[in-house]
């Protein structure tokens, strides 16, 4: 697994808290099923006041392709209705992150900054 797909949101929209919990459960089931099949890691949920995260680790290609399936797009659309400031980002992790750091150091050296 060389990447992480990180979803973030601030809070449930006022009056939509029950639906937000339903969508969160549906999201955990969606990614949990893929984890049970060995395609991604079990989703990790991080909750705090005003900023929440769901992290799914996996291979970049699979995460990207899955994000663009009709099922996942529909799930994201539902989340958009019930969660404020919903966004997602891809992050490189592990060896891929280390490789990118090496490329950064090389670029800095070539420019004379390192």
PDB file of C-alpha atoms in Angstrom, residues 8-12 46-53 84-85:
ATOM      1  CA  UNK A   8     -12.334  15.284   5.814  1.00  0.00           C
ATOM      2  CA  UNK A   9     -15.363  17.205   7.009  1.00  0.00           C
ATOM      3  CA  UNK A  10     -16.143  19.660   9.785  1.00  0.00           C
ATOM      4  CA  UNK A  11     -19.548  18.648  11.149  1.00  0.00           C
ATOM      5  CA  UNK A  12     -22.972  17.442  10.173  1.00  0.00           C
ATOM      6  CA  UNK A  46     -10.529  10.188  13.440  1.00  0.00           C
ATOM      7  CA  UNK A  47     -13.082  12.397  15.174  1.00  0.00           C
ATOM      8  CA  UNK A  48     -12.593  15.747  16.893  1.00  0.00           C
ATOM      9  CA  UNK A  49     -14.556  18.905  17.509  1.00  0.00           C
ATOM     10  CA  UNK A  50     -14.852  20.622  14.169  1.00  0.00           C
ATOM     11  CA  UNK A  51     -12.565  18.462  12.033  1.00  0.00           C
ATOM     12  CA  UNK A  52     -13.023  14.772  11.227  1.00  0.00           C
ATOM     13  CA  UNK A  53     -11.153  12.343   9.015  1.00  0.00           C
ATOM     14  CA  UNK A  84     -20.052  20.623   5.912  1.00  0.00           C
ATOM     15  CA  UNK A  85     -16.761  21.279   4.130  1.00  0.00           C
TER      16      UNK A  85
END
